[in-house]
Amino acid sequence: MSLLPLPPASRQLGLSGLTISPMAWGMWRLAEAGRSVAEAARLVHAALDSGITLLDTADIYGFNGTGGFGDAEALLGQVLAAEPGLRGQMVLATKGGIRPPLPYDQSADYLRSAIDASLDRLRTDSIDLWQIHRPDILAHPHEIAQVLDDAVASGKVRALGVSNFTQTQISALNHFLGQKLVSTQPEISPLRIDCFENGELDQAMQLGLTPMAWSPLGGGRITGVESARDKAVIAELNRVAANQDISRAVAAYSWLLAHPAGIVPIIGSQQARRIAEGALALTVQWSRTDWYSVLVAARGERLP
Ligand code: NAP
């Protein structure tokens, strides 16, 4: 049986020179349900104790449609202020460029203010990875690039990434950037497989971008089955999970980790036990046959 390689113990974040864990922990849902600073700190520790050093947030996390913009960053900032030693143990990633009630704003003035506001809320001098959250169709990539290059030159940001960008949008921004992009963050999961065949991951490999997978469990959908196609994907994941004595979630993370682009699944759980369990994915090895059987189930039709 032909086995795919196990993921490495650590990865490089694109060509940034920063070393990251092969999995990340995401804080989209951190500021939900009135979570306290102590509870948030417990989750940060759960991630670090599990060997997960790449922590992903965004200025919009916490926004509930009317308020809460910045709340997830501010909560993490309080955790960092209470325990300053933590900051050096993580590679801190955040995002900006979504501006309610507008959809998106990447004008120069707004981007500058958004980066400064994230630094204030996170109570840090520097963001390791600053990502544009979603593309602003009304912003010229040359103008965005100037702001982002300035942010790197001033030391406010160490490396740059994008999320939800098309390949052409990535190429256009990278063309104007002096400090090239190091990461891209599309949605990827066994239930969301577009980028395996649409060229996004090929472009990431070509440019040396680290692909960070958002919603690696389909936002939790992988645990609650709906369509016939989802059921087929889950049946394949369950088969591998049973053979390897792991959970379906761990099977899903490890399926992403097995891809040669070095996909970094961003664990979205806000339960310490599930964050720790997620890190088990690094020990799971896939055969080519099993890997393709999940892909075929997700495609809903055989490969040619
Ligand atoms: P996910 O892992 O696909 O879904 C996490 C959700 O599934 C949580 O609500 C979790 O609940 C639930 N869940 C149910 N069973 C689970 C199990 N066995 N193990 C783990 N979780 C289980 O990820 P996500 O939260 O949607 O997204 C992950 C991260 O991606 C976010 O935190 C954020 O950093 C990033 N993201 C980025 C974008 C973007 O546009 N760039 C968009 C969305 C997300 P519990 O908390 O109760 O475990």
Short mmCIF file of C-alpha atoms and ligand atoms in Angstrom, two decimals:
data_model
loop_
_atom_site.label_atom_id
_atom_site.label_comp_id
_atom_site.label_asym_id
_atom_site.label_seq_id
_atom_site.Cartn_x
_atom_site.Cartn_y
_atom_site.Cartn_z
CA MET A 1 0.00 0.00 0.00
CA SER A 2 1.40 3.38 -1.02
CA LEU A 3 1.49 5.71 2.01
CA LEU A 4 1.66 9.50 1.93
CA PRO A 5 4.30 11.12 4.16
CA LEU A 6 3.45 12.19 7.70
CA PRO A 7 3.37 15.98 8.20
CA PRO A 8 6.61 17.48 9.54
CA ALA A 9 6.89 18.58 13.18
CA SER A 10 6.98 22.21 12.07
CA ARG A 11 6.63 24.22 8.88
CA GLN A 12 7.87 27.53 7.54
CA LEU A 13 5.24 30.24 7.10
CA GLY A 14 5.68 30.76 3.38
CA LEU A 15 9.04 32.38 2.71
CA SER A 16 8.77 34.59 5.82
CA GLY A 17 11.43 32.78 7.85
CA LEU A 18 8.85 32.30 10.64
CA THR A 19 8.47 28.76 11.96
CA ILE A 20 4.92 27.58 12.63
CA SER A 21 3.18 24.45 13.84
CA PRO A 22 1.57 22.43 11.02
CA MET A 23 -1.85 23.16 12.55
CA ALA A 24 -3.29 26.46 13.76
CA TRP A 25 -5.94 27.43 16.26
CA GLY A 26 -8.59 29.98 15.24
CA MET A 27 -10.43 32.48 17.41
CA TRP A 28 -13.45 33.33 15.29
CA ARG A 29 -15.71 32.04 18.04
CA LEU A 30 -13.54 33.15 21.02
CA ALA A 31 -15.58 36.16 22.09
CA GLU A 32 -18.89 34.28 22.02
CA ALA A 33 -21.03 33.56 25.07
CA GLY A 34 -19.38 36.15 27.32
CA ARG A 35 -16.19 34.12 27.63
CA SER A 36 -13.97 35.51 30.42
CA VAL A 37 -10.29 36.40 30.16
CA ALA A 38 -9.45 33.38 32.33
CA GLU A 39 -11.43 31.06 30.05
CA ALA A 40 -9.80 32.55 26.96
CA ALA A 41 -6.38 32.10 28.58
CA ARG A 42 -7.18 28.45 29.24
CA LEU A 43 -7.87 27.93 25.53
CA VAL A 44 -4.68 29.73 24.48
CA HIS A 45 -2.76 27.46 26.84
CA ALA A 46 -4.58 24.40 25.47
CA ALA A 47 -3.40 25.29 21.98
CA LEU A 48 0.20 26.02 23.02
CA ASP A 49 0.36 22.92 25.23
CA SER A 50 -0.75 20.85 22.23
CA GLY A 51 2.16 22.25 20.22
CA ILE A 52 -0.03 24.63 18.19
CA THR A 53 1.85 27.92 17.89
CA LEU A 54 0.04 29.61 14.99
CA LEU A 55 -2.97 31.50 16.38
CA ASP A 56 -5.41 33.11 13.95
CA THR A 57 -7.84 35.91 14.71
CA ALA A 58 -9.37 38.91 12.88
CA ASP A 59 -10.60 42.37 13.77
CA ILE A 60 -14.15 41.43 12.82
CA TYR A 61 -14.30 38.34 15.05
CA GLY A 62 -16.87 39.01 17.74
CA PHE A 63 -19.05 41.13 15.43
CA ASN A 64 -22.65 39.98 15.73
CA GLY A 65 -24.29 42.10 13.05
CA THR A 66 -24.62 45.24 15.13
CA GLY A 67 -21.69 45.38 17.56
CA GLY A 68 -18.76 43.42 18.89
CA PHE A 69 -16.24 44.41 16.20
CA GLY A 70 -12.75 43.86 17.66
CA ASP A 71 -13.97 41.83 20.64
CA ALA A 72 -12.01 38.64 19.87
CA GLU A 73 -8.78 40.61 19.37
CA ALA A 74 -9.44 42.61 22.54
CA LEU A 75 -10.04 39.44 24.56
CA LEU A 76 -6.79 37.93 23.31
CA GLY A 77 -5.10 41.26 24.09
CA GLN A 78 -6.30 40.99 27.69
CA VAL A 79 -4.91 37.44 27.88
CA LEU A 80 -1.55 38.68 26.58
CA ALA A 81 -1.50 41.64 28.95
CA ALA A 82 -2.18 39.39 31.94
CA GLU A 83 0.57 36.96 30.92
CA PRO A 84 3.14 38.81 28.78
CA GLY A 85 5.34 35.72 28.34
CA LEU A 86 2.69 34.19 26.08
CA ARG A 87 3.23 36.55 23.17
CA GLY A 88 6.69 35.15 22.39
CA GLN A 89 5.35 31.60 22.35
CA MET A 90 2.99 32.20 19.42
CA VAL A 91 2.98 33.31 15.83
CA LEU A 92 0.12 35.79 15.93
CA ALA A 93 -2.02 36.14 12.82
CA THR A 94 -4.88 38.59 12.36
CA LYS A 95 -6.88 40.08 9.51
CA GLY A 96 -8.63 43.26 8.50
CA GLY A 97 -10.37 44.87 5.56
CA ILE A 98 -13.97 43.88 6.30
CA ARG A 99 -15.72 47.00 7.55
CA PRO A 100 -19.35 46.78 8.61
CA PRO A 101 -21.78 48.05 7.50
CA LEU A 102 -19.77 48.33 4.26
CA PRO A 103 -18.79 45.03 3.08
CA TYR A 104 -15.10 45.70 2.46
CA ASP A 105 -12.68 48.64 2.65
CA GLN A 106 -9.06 48.47 1.62
CA SER A 107 -8.53 52.16 0.96
CA ALA A 108 -5.11 53.30 2.19
CA ASP A 109 -6.39 55.38 5.09
CA TYR A 110 -8.69 52.66 6.35
CA LEU A 111 -6.07 49.90 6.11
CA ARG A 112 -3.54 51.98 8.04
CA SER A 113 -6.07 52.67 10.78
CA ALA A 114 -7.20 49.02 10.87
CA ILE A 115 -3.66 47.74 11.41
CA ASP A 116 -3.04 50.29 14.17
CA ALA A 117 -6.35 49.42 15.84
CA SER A 118 -5.51 45.69 15.79
CA LEU A 119 -2.13 46.39 17.40
CA ASP A 120 -3.85 48.39 20.14
CA ARG A 121 -6.50 45.75 20.84
CA LEU A 122 -3.97 42.91 20.79
CA ARG A 123 -1.65 44.93 23.05
CA THR A 124 1.37 44.04 21.01
CA ASP A 125 4.02 45.99 19.08
CA SER A 126 3.97 43.71 16.09
CA ILE A 127 1.62 41.33 14.28
CA ASP A 128 3.43 38.30 12.87
CA LEU A 129 1.02 37.71 9.98
CA TRP A 130 -1.41 40.39 8.81
CA GLN A 131 -3.96 39.18 6.27
CA ILE A 132 -6.51 40.94 4.08
CA HIS A 133 -9.70 39.17 5.12
CA ARG A 134 -11.68 39.48 1.87
CA PRO A 135 -10.88 41.35 -1.33
CA ASP A 136 -12.20 44.90 -1.80
CA ILE A 137 -13.11 45.13 -5.46
CA LEU A 138 -12.87 48.92 -5.28
CA ALA A 139 -9.26 49.03 -4.06
CA HIS A 140 -6.34 49.16 -6.49
CA PRO A 141 -3.73 46.53 -5.57
CA HIS A 142 -0.96 49.10 -6.01
CA GLU A 143 -2.46 51.28 -3.28
CA ILE A 144 -2.97 48.27 -0.95
CA ALA A 145 0.61 47.14 -1.57
CA GLN A 146 2.05 50.50 -0.57
CA VAL A 147 0.22 50.46 2.76
CA LEU A 148 1.22 46.86 3.48
CA ASP A 149 4.86 47.41 2.52
CA ASP A 150 4.92 50.45 4.84
CA ALA A 151 3.46 48.34 7.66
CA VAL A 152 6.26 45.80 7.24
CA ALA A 153 8.95 48.49 6.92
CA SER A 154 7.77 50.13 10.16
CA GLY A 155 7.87 46.80 12.02
CA LYS A 156 4.13 46.81 12.75
CA VAL A 157 3.72 43.65 10.67
CA ARG A 158 6.24 40.90 10.00
CA ALA A 159 4.62 39.03 7.12
CA LEU A 160 1.64 39.45 4.80
CA GLY A 161 -1.18 37.16 3.71
CA VAL A 162 -4.60 37.16 2.11
CA SER A 163 -7.83 35.27 2.61
CA ASN A 164 -10.63 34.47 0.17
CA PHE A 165 -8.65 35.94 -2.75
CA THR A 166 -8.85 34.50 -6.25
CA GLN A 167 -5.63 33.45 -7.91
CA THR A 168 -5.69 36.52 -10.11
CA GLN A 169 -6.21 38.79 -7.13
CA ILE A 170 -3.22 37.16 -5.44
CA SER A 171 -1.07 37.66 -8.53
CA ALA A 172 -2.09 41.29 -8.91
CA LEU A 173 -1.35 42.18 -5.29
CA ASN A 174 1.90 40.23 -5.26
CA HIS A 175 3.00 42.04 -8.42
CA PHE A 176 2.93 45.40 -6.60
CA LEU A 177 4.22 44.21 -3.21
CA GLY A 178 7.89 44.59 -2.33
CA GLN A 179 7.38 42.25 0.64
CA LYS A 180 5.66 39.33 -1.09
CA LEU A 181 2.71 37.39 0.32
CA VAL A 182 3.51 34.37 2.48
CA SER A 183 0.05 32.87 2.99
CA THR A 184 -3.43 32.43 1.61
CA GLN A 185 -6.49 31.39 3.60
CA PRO A 186 -9.32 29.77 1.64
CA GLU A 187 -12.06 27.54 3.01
CA ILE A 188 -10.84 23.94 2.69
CA SER A 189 -12.31 20.78 4.17
CA PRO A 190 -13.45 17.35 3.01
CA LEU A 191 -16.78 19.10 2.37
CA ARG A 192 -15.18 22.06 0.52
CA ILE A 193 -12.72 20.77 -2.03
CA ASP A 194 -12.71 23.45 -4.75
CA CYS A 195 -9.09 24.44 -4.30
CA PHE A 196 -7.77 20.92 -4.88
CA GLU A 197 -8.66 21.16 -8.54
CA ASN A 198 -9.18 24.86 -9.35
CA GLY A 199 -5.49 25.80 -9.22
CA GLU A 200 -5.47 27.67 -5.88
CA LEU A 201 -3.20 25.13 -4.19
CA ASP A 202 -1.02 24.85 -7.27
CA GLN A 203 -0.52 28.60 -7.20
CA ALA A 204 0.28 28.42 -3.48
CA MET A 205 2.97 25.83 -4.17
CA GLN A 206 4.33 27.84 -7.09
CA LEU A 207 4.58 31.06 -5.05
CA GLY A 208 5.62 29.39 -1.80
CA LEU A 209 2.45 30.49 0.03
CA THR A 210 1.27 28.60 3.10
CA PRO A 211 -2.40 27.66 2.60
CA MET A 212 -4.29 28.00 5.88
CA ALA A 213 -7.58 26.08 5.76
CA TRP A 214 -10.53 27.87 7.34
CA SER A 215 -13.48 25.83 8.61
CA PRO A 216 -11.58 22.53 8.22
CA LEU A 217 -14.63 20.68 9.60
CA GLY A 218 -17.01 22.66 7.40
CA GLY A 219 -17.84 24.89 10.37
CA GLY A 220 -18.85 21.78 12.36
CA ARG A 221 -20.95 20.32 9.54
CA ILE A 222 -18.69 17.30 9.45
CA THR A 223 -20.18 16.16 12.72
CA GLY A 224 -23.81 16.72 11.69
CA VAL A 225 -24.64 15.05 8.43
CA GLU A 226 -27.14 16.52 5.98
CA SER A 227 -26.92 15.86 2.25
CA ALA A 228 -26.34 12.52 0.58
CA ARG A 229 -22.98 13.79 -0.62
CA ASP A 230 -21.95 14.80 2.95
CA LYS A 231 -22.99 11.33 4.11
CA ALA A 232 -20.74 9.73 1.50
CA VAL A 233 -17.76 11.87 2.59
CA ILE A 234 -18.39 11.04 6.22
CA ALA A 235 -18.66 7.32 5.47
CA GLU A 236 -15.16 7.43 3.96
CA LEU A 237 -13.75 9.47 6.87
CA ASN A 238 -15.41 7.09 9.35
CA ARG A 239 -13.85 4.08 7.66
CA VAL A 240 -10.33 5.54 7.97
CA ALA A 241 -11.06 6.82 11.49
CA ALA A 242 -12.16 3.33 12.61
CA ASN A 243 -9.09 1.69 11.04
CA GLN A 244 -6.73 4.13 12.76
CA ASP A 245 -8.68 4.47 16.01
CA ILE A 246 -9.13 8.24 15.68
CA SER A 247 -12.14 10.55 15.62
CA ARG A 248 -13.79 11.77 12.43
CA ALA A 249 -12.51 15.32 13.15
CA VAL A 250 -8.92 14.08 13.42
CA ALA A 251 -9.37 12.12 10.19
CA ALA A 252 -10.56 15.32 8.47
CA TYR A 253 -7.64 17.45 9.73
CA SER A 254 -5.11 14.78 8.78
CA TRP A 255 -6.63 14.43 5.31
CA LEU A 256 -5.83 18.12 4.74
CA LEU A 257 -2.35 17.76 6.25
CA ALA A 258 -1.52 14.99 3.77
CA HIS A 259 -1.70 17.34 0.77
CA PRO A 260 1.73 18.37 -0.62
CA ALA A 261 0.96 22.13 -0.44
CA GLY A 262 1.46 21.98 3.34
CA ILE A 263 -2.12 22.95 4.23
CA VAL A 264 -2.40 24.26 7.80
CA PRO A 265 -5.86 23.35 9.16
CA ILE A 266 -7.16 26.04 11.53
CA ILE A 267 -8.91 24.24 14.39
CA GLY A 268 -12.07 26.19 15.17
CA SER A 269 -13.16 24.47 18.37
CA GLN A 270 -13.31 26.54 21.55
CA GLN A 271 -13.10 23.46 23.76
CA ALA A 272 -9.70 22.67 25.26
CA ARG A 273 -10.28 18.92 24.93
CA ARG A 274 -11.05 19.17 21.23
CA ILE A 275 -8.10 21.47 20.53
CA ALA A 276 -5.76 18.95 22.16
CA GLU A 277 -7.40 16.08 20.31
CA GLY A 278 -6.96 17.92 17.00
CA ALA A 279 -3.19 17.87 17.34
CA LEU A 280 -3.34 14.05 17.12
CA ALA A 281 -3.82 14.56 13.38
CA LEU A 282 -0.07 14.97 13.06
CA THR A 283 0.37 11.26 13.81
CA VAL A 284 -2.04 9.99 11.16
CA GLN A 285 -0.72 8.63 7.89
CA TRP A 286 -2.94 8.27 4.82
CA SER A 287 -2.68 5.80 1.98
CA ARG A 288 -3.17 7.21 -1.51
CA THR A 289 -6.17 4.95 -1.96
CA ASP A 290 -7.95 6.21 1.15
CA TRP A 291 -7.06 9.84 0.40
CA TYR A 292 -8.55 9.62 -3.07
CA SER A 293 -11.62 7.79 -1.81
CA VAL A 294 -12.50 10.83 0.36
CA LEU A 295 -11.88 13.15 -2.58
CA VAL A 296 -14.07 11.08 -4.88
CA ALA A 297 -16.86 11.00 -2.29
CA ALA A 298 -16.59 14.78 -1.96
CA ARG A 299 -16.64 15.28 -5.74
CA GLY A 300 -19.72 13.11 -6.04
CA GLU A 301 -18.28 11.50 -9.16
CA ARG A 302 -15.29 9.40 -10.06
CA LEU A 303 -12.07 10.94 -11.28
CA PRO A 304 -11.53 10.52 -15.03
P1 NAP B 1 -14.39 24.21 12.07
O1 NAP B 1 -13.37 23.37 12.76
O2 NAP B 1 -14.78 23.82 10.70
O3 NAP B 1 -15.71 24.29 12.95
C1 NAP B 1 -15.62 24.50 14.33
C2 NAP B 1 -17.00 24.33 14.90
O4 NAP B 1 -17.33 22.95 14.87
C3 NAP B 1 -17.08 24.80 16.34
O5 NAP B 1 -18.31 25.46 16.55
C4 NAP B 1 -17.03 23.49 17.11
O6 NAP B 1 -17.74 23.56 18.33
C5 NAP B 1 -17.77 22.57 16.17
N1 NAP B 1 -17.47 21.14 16.37
C6 NAP B 1 -18.40 20.17 16.45
N2 NAP B 1 -17.83 18.99 16.66
C7 NAP B 1 -16.51 19.18 16.72
C8 NAP B 1 -15.40 18.31 16.93
N3 NAP B 1 -15.55 16.99 17.13
N4 NAP B 1 -14.17 18.84 16.93
C9 NAP B 1 -14.00 20.14 16.74
N5 NAP B 1 -15.02 21.04 16.53
C10 NAP B 1 -16.28 20.55 16.53
O7 NAP B 1 -13.77 25.67 12.08
P2 NAP B 1 -14.40 27.16 12.12
O8 NAP B 1 -14.60 27.56 13.55
O9 NAP B 1 -15.55 27.30 11.20
O10 NAP B 1 -13.18 27.96 11.52
C11 NAP B 1 -11.86 27.76 12.06
C12 NAP B 1 -11.08 29.03 11.98
O11 NAP B 1 -10.94 29.42 10.62
C13 NAP B 1 -11.72 30.25 12.65
O12 NAP B 1 -11.53 30.29 14.04
C14 NAP B 1 -10.97 31.36 11.96
O13 NAP B 1 -9.69 31.54 12.52
C15 NAP B 1 -10.86 30.82 10.55
N6 NAP B 1 -11.92 31.32 9.65
C16 NAP B 1 -11.55 32.19 8.68
C17 NAP B 1 -12.48 32.65 7.77
C18 NAP B 1 -12.03 33.58 6.70
O14 NAP B 1 -12.86 34.13 5.96
N7 NAP B 1 -10.73 33.78 6.55
C19 NAP B 1 -13.84 32.26 7.87
C20 NAP B 1 -14.19 31.36 8.87
C21 NAP B 1 -13.22 30.90 9.76
P3 NAP B 1 -16.95 23.62 19.75
O15 NAP B 1 -16.30 24.95 19.84
O16 NAP B 1 -18.05 23.43 20.74
O17 NAP B 1 -15.97 22.48 19.78
#
